[in-house]
CSV table of C-alpha atoms and ligand atoms in Angstrom, one decimal:
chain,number,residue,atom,x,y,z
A,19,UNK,CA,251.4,63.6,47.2
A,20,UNK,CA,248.9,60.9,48.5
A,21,UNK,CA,250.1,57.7,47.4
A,22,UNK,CA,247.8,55.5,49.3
A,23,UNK,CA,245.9,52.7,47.1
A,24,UNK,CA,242.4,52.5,46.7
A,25,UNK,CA,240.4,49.2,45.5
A,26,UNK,CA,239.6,49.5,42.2
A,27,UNK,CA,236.7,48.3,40.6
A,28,UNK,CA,238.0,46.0,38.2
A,29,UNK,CA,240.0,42.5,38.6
A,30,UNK,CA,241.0,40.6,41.7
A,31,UNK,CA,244.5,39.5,42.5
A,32,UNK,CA,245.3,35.4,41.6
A,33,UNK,CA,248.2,33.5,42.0
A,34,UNK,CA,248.6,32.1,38.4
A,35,UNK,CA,250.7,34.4,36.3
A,36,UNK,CA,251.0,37.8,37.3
A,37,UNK,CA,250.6,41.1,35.3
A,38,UNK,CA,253.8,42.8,33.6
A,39,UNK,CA,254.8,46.1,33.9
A,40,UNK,CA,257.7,48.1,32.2
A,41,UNK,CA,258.6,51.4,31.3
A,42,UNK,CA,260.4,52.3,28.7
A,43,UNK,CA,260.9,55.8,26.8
A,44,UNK,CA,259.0,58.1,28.7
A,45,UNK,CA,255.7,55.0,28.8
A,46,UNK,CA,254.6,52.7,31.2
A,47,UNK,CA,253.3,49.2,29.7
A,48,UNK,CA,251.4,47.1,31.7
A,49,UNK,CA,250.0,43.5,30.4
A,50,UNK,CA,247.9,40.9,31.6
A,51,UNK,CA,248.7,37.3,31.0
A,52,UNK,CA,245.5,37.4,28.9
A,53,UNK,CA,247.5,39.4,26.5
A,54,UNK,CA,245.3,42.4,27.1
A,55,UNK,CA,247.3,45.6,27.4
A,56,UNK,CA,247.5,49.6,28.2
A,57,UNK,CA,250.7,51.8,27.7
A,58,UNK,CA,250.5,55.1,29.1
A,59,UNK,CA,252.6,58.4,28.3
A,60,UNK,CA,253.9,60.3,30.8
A,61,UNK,CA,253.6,62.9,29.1
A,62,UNK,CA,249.8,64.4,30.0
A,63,UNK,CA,249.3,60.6,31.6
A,64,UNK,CA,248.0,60.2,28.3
A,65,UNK,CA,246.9,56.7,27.8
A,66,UNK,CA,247.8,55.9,23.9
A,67,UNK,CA,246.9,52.3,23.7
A,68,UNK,CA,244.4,49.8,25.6
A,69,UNK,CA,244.0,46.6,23.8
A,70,UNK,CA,241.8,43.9,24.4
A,71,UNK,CA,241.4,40.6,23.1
A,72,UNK,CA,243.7,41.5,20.5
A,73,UNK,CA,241.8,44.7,19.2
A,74,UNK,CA,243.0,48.2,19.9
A,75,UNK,CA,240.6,50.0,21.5
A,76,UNK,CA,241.6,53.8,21.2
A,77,UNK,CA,242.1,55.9,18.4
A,78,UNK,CA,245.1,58.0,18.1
A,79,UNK,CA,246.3,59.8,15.2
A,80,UNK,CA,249.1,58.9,12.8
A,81,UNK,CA,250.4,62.5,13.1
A,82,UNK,CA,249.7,62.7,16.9
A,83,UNK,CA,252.8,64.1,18.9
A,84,UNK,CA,254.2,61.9,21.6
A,85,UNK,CA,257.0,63.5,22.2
A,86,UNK,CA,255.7,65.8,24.5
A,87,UNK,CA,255.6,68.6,22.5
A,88,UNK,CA,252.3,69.2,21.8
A,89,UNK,CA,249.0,67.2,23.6
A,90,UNK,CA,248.2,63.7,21.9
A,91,UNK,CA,245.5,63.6,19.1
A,92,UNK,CA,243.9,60.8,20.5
A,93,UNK,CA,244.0,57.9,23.1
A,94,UNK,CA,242.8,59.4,26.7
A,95,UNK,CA,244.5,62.8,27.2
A,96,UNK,CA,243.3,64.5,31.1
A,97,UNK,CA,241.8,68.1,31.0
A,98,UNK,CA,242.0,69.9,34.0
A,99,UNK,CA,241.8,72.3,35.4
A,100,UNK,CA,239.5,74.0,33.0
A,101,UNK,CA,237.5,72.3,29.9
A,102,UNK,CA,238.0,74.0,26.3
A,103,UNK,CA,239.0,77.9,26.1
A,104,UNK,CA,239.2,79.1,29.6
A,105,UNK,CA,236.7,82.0,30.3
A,106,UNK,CA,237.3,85.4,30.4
A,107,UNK,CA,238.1,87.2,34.6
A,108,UNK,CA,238.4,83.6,35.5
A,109,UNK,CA,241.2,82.2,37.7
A,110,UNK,CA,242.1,80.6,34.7
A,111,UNK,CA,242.1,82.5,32.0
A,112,UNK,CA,246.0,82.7,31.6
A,113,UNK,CA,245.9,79.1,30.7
A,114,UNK,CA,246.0,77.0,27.5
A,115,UNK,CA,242.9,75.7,26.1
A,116,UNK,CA,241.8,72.0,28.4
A,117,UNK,CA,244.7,73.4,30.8
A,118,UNK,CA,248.2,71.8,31.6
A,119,UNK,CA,247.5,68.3,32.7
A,120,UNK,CA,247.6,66.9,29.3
A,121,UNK,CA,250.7,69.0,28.7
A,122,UNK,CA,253.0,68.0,31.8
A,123,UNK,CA,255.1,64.8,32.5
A,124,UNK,CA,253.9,63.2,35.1
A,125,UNK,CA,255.5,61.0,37.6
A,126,UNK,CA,255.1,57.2,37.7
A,127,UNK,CA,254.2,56.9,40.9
A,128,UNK,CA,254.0,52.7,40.6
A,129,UNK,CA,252.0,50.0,40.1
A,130,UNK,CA,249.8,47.6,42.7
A,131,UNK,CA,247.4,44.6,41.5
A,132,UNK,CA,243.9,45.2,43.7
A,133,UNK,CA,241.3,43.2,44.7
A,134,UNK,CA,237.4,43.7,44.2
A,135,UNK,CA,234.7,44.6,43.0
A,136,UNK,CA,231.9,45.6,40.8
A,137,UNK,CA,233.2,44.5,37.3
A,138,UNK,CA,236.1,41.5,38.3
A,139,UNK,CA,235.4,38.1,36.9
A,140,UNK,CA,236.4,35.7,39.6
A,141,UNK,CA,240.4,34.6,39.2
A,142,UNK,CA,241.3,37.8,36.8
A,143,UNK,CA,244.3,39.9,37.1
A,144,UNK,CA,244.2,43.4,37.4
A,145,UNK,CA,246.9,45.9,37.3
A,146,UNK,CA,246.6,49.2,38.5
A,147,UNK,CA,249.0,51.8,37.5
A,148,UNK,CA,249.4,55.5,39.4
A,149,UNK,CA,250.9,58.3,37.8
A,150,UNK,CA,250.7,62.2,39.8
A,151,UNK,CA,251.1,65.6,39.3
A,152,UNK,CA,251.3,68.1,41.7
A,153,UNK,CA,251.9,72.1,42.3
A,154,UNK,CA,255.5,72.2,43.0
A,155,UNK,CA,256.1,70.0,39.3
A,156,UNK,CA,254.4,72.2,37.1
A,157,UNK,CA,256.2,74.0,34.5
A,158,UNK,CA,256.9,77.7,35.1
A,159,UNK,CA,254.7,79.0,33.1
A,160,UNK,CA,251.3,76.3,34.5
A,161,UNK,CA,252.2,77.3,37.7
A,162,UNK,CA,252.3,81.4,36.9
A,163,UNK,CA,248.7,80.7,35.2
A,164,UNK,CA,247.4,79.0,37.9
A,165,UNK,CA,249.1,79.1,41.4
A,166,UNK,CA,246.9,76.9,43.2
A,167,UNK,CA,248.3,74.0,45.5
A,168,UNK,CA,247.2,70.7,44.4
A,169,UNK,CA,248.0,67.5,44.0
A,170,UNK,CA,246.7,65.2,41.1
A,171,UNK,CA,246.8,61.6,41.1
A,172,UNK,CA,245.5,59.4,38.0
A,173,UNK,CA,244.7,55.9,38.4
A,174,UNK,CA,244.9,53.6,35.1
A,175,UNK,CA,243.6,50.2,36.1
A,176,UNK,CA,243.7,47.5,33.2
A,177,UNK,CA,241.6,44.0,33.8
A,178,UNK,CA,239.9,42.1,31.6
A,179,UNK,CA,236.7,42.9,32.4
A,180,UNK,CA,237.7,46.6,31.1
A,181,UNK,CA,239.8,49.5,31.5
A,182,UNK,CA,239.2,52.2,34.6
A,183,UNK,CA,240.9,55.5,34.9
A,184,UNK,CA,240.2,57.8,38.1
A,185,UNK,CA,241.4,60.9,38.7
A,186,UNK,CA,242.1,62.5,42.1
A,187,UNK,CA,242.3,65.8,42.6
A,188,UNK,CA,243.7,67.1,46.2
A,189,UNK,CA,243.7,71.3,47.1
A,190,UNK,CA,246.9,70.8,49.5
A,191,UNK,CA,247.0,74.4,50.1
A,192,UNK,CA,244.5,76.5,52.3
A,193,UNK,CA,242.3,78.3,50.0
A,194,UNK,CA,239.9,77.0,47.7
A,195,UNK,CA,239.8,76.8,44.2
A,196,UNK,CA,237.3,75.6,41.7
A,197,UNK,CA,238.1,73.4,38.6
A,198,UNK,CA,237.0,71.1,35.7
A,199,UNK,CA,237.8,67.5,34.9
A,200,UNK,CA,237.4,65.7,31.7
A,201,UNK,CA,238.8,62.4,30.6
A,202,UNK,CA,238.9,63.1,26.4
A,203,UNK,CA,238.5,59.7,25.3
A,204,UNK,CA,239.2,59.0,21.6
A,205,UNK,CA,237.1,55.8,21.2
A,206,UNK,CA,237.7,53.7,17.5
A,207,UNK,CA,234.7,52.6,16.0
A,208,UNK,CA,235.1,50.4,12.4
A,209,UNK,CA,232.7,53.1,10.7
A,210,UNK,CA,230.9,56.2,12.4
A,211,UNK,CA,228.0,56.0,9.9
A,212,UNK,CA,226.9,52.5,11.7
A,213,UNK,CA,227.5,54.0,15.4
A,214,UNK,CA,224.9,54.8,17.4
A,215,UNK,CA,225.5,56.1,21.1
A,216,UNK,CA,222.7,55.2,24.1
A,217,UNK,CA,222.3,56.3,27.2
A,218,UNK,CA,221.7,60.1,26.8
A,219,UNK,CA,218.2,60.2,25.9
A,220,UNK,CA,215.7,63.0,28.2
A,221,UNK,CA,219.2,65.1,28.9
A,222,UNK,CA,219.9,68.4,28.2
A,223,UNK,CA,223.3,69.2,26.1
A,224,UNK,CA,225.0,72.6,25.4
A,225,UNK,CA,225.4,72.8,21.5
A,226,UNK,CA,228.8,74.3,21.0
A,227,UNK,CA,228.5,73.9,16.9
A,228,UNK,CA,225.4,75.4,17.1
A,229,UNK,CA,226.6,78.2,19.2
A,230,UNK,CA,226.4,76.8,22.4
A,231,UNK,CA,222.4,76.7,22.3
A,232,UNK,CA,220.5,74.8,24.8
A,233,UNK,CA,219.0,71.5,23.3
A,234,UNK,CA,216.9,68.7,24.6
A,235,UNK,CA,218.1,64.7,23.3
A,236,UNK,CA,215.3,63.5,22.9
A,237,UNK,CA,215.9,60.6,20.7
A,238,UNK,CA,217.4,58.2,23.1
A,239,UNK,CA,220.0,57.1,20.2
A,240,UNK,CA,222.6,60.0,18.9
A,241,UNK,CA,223.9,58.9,15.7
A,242,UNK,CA,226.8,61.0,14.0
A,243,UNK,CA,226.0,62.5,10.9
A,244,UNK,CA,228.1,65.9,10.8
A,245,UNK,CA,230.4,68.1,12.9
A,246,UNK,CA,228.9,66.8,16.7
A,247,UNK,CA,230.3,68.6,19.4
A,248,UNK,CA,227.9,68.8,22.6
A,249,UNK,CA,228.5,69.1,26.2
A,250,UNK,CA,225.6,66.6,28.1
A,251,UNK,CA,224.9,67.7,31.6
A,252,UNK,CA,223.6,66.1,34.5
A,253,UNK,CA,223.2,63.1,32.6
A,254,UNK,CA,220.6,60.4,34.6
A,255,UNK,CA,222.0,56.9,33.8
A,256,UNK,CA,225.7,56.1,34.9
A,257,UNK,CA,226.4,54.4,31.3
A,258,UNK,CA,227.1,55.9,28.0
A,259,UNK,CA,227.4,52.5,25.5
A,260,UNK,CA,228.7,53.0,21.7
A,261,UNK,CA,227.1,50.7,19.5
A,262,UNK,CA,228.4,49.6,15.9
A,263,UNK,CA,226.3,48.0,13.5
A,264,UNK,CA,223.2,47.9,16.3
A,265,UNK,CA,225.8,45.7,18.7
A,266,UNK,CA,227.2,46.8,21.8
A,267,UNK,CA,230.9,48.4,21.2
A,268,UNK,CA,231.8,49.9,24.8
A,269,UNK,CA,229.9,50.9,27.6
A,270,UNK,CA,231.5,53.9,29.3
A,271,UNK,CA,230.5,54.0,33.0
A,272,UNK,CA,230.9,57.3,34.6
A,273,UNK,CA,231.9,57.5,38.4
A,274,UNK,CA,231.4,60.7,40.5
A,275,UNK,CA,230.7,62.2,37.5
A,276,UNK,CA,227.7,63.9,35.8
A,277,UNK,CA,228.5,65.0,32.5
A,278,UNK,CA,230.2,63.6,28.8
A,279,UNK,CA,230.8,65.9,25.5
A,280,UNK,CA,230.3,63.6,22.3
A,281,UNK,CA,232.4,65.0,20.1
A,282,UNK,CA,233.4,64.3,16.6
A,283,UNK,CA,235.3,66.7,13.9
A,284,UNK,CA,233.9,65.3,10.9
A,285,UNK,CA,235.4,66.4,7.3
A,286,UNK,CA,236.3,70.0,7.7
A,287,UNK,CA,237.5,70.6,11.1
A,288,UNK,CA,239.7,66.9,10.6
A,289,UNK,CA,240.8,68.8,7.7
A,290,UNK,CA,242.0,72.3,9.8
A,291,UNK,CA,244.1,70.1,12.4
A,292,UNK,CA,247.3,69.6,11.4
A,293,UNK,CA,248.0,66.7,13.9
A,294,UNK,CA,244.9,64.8,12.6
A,295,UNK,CA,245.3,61.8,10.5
A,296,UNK,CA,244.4,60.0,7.9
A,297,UNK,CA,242.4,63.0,6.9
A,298,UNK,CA,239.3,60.2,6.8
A,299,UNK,CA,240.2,59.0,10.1
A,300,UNK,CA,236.8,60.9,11.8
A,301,UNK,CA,235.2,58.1,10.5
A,302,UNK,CA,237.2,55.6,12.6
A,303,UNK,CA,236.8,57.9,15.9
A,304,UNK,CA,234.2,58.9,18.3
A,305,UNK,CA,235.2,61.0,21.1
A,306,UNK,CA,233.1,60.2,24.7
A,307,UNK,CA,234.4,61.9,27.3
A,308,UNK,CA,233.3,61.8,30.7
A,309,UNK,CA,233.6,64.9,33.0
A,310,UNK,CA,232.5,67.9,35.4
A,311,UNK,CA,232.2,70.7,33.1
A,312,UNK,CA,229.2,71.9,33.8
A,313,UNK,CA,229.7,74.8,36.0
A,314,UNK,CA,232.8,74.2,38.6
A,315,UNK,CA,233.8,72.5,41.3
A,316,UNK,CA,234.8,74.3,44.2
A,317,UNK,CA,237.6,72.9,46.2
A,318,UNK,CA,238.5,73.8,49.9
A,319,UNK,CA,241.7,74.1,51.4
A,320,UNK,CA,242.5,70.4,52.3
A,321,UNK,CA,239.9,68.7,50.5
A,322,UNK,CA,239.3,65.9,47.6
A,323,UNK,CA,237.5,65.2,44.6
A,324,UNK,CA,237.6,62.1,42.5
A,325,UNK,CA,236.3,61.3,39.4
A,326,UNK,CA,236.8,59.0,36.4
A,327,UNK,CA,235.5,56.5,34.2
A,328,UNK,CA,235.1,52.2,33.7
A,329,UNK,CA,235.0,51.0,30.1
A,330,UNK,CA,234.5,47.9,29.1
A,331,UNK,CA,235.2,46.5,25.6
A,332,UNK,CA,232.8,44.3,24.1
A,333,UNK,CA,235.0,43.2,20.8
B,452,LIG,O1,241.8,70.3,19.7
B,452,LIG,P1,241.7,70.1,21.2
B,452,LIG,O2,242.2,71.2,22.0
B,452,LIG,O3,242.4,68.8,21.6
B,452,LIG,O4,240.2,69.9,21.5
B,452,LIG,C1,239.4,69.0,20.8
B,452,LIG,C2,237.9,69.1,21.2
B,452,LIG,O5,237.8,68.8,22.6
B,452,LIG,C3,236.5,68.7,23.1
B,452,LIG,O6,235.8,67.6,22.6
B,452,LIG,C4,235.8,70.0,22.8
B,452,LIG,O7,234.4,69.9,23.2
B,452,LIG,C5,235.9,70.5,21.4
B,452,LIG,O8,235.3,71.8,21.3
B,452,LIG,C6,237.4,70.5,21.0
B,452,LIG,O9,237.5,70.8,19.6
């Protein structure tokens, strides 16, 4: 498993007080001396909490499982290596809908504090967490589904100008394989009828509520009105921003990575999910979540991909 370090894009290292990290029942928490914080799961990596400025950022089900035996209802879970029902004659067809990364402990691999970059305000701390996943860990049944060599690693870096989260993939073995990547972000919003979500105007989307129809946004806002569950490809502009109330909420910046499904279950589908609550709690949520899913990506023997996301709070 590559364990090497990359600069992340958020926070540079100071010498005032340093960022905490513990873990604790199956979750790493990591805080900043800001007070801002992230704890992730290793079960599926899934991050469950990010908070900033006292505010929880991420919405996660009061009936969500977290202990590991079914995939979170909320917070960040990882889909690979195949988005939604896997096709039919695919190379992974045997596998569970959004595939096994969100159902597998991962290992904490450990934590480093980085310099850099695009996002850090001079003097902040940043604490970059790595968790990985690889072939040879995979449950039994994952690996019978899917017998590819791979390594995942997923990089959860936490600084106050945001949150980052990268994933890795590796094909360690010598044939290729292709895959999809999605980080399933449950965003909380105060009240979905004031959200409105920028940045995907002029892009095409797969409707998958209206049958998985072809559709042109051309609005530049999407406001959520009803069941909304679209797949935007080849989006042009890196950021996605959630507004609330006409003021800026998040901005979701999307790196190496072309496409997002907006997705929300609204009444009847909340209704159907038995991990899904309050029942009303679709008006707290919006789902963002950046990705390749469009297609595959083809991976050779020996090569890499990454891919992942910066958000930055603005509460
Ligand atoms: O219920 P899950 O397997 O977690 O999937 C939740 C949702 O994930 C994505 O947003 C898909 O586009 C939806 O079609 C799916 O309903």
């Amino acid at each position: 498993m590559d364990r090497k370090n990359k600069p992340s894009a958020i926070g540079t290292s100071s010498t005032g007080p340093q960022p905490s990290v513990s873990v604790e029942d199956g979750k790493v928490h990591a805080s900043l001396p800001t007070g801002d914080s992230v704890v992730v799961l290793l079960y599926g990596a899934t991050v469950v909490s990010w908070k900033s400025n006292g505010n929880e950022n991420l919405w996660v089900s009061e009936e969500a499982k977290l202990d590991g035996s079914k995939p979170v209802r909320g917070g960040i879970p990882v889909v690979f290596p195949v988005f939604g029902p896997p096709p039919k004659d695919h190379a992974t067809s045997a596998l569970p809908q959004h595939g096994f990364a969100r159902n597998s402990t991962w290992e904490y691999i450990g934590k480093s504090s980085s310099e850099s970059g695009a996002l850090s305000k001079g003097g902040d701390d940043a604490v970059k967490l790595d968790f990985g996943l690889d072939s040879d860990h995979l449950s039994e049944e994952a690996k019978k589904a899917w017998p590819q060599k791979f390594s995942l690693v997923y990089s959860v870096t936490l600084g106050k100008a945001g949150l980052q989260t990268m994933l890795n993939v590796n094909n360690t073995g010598e044939e290729a394989f292709d895959f999809q990547m999605l980080l399933h972000s449950y965003f909380k919003v105060g009240d979905i009828s004031k959200v409105t979500i920028n940045g995907l105007g002029s892009t095409t989307y797969i409707d998958k509520v209206l049958d998985a129809k072809e559709q042109q946004q051309t609005d530049p806002s999407v406001r959520i009105t009803g069941e909304t569950d679209r797949v935007y490809k080849s989006i042009k502009l890196d950021t996605t921003s959630i507004l609330e109330d006409g003021q800026s909420r998040f901005d979701v910046t999307r790196d190496g990575l072309e496409d997002s499904v907006v997705w929300n279950p609204w009444i009847e589908k909340a209704k159907g999910m038995g991990d899904f609550a309050p029942k009303d709690g679709y008006k707290n949520m919006v789902c963002v979540e950046v990705g390749a899913v469009d297609g595959w990506q083809r991976l050779d023997g020996g090569e890499r991909f990454e891919g992942g996301q910066l958000v930055k709070s603005h509460l």
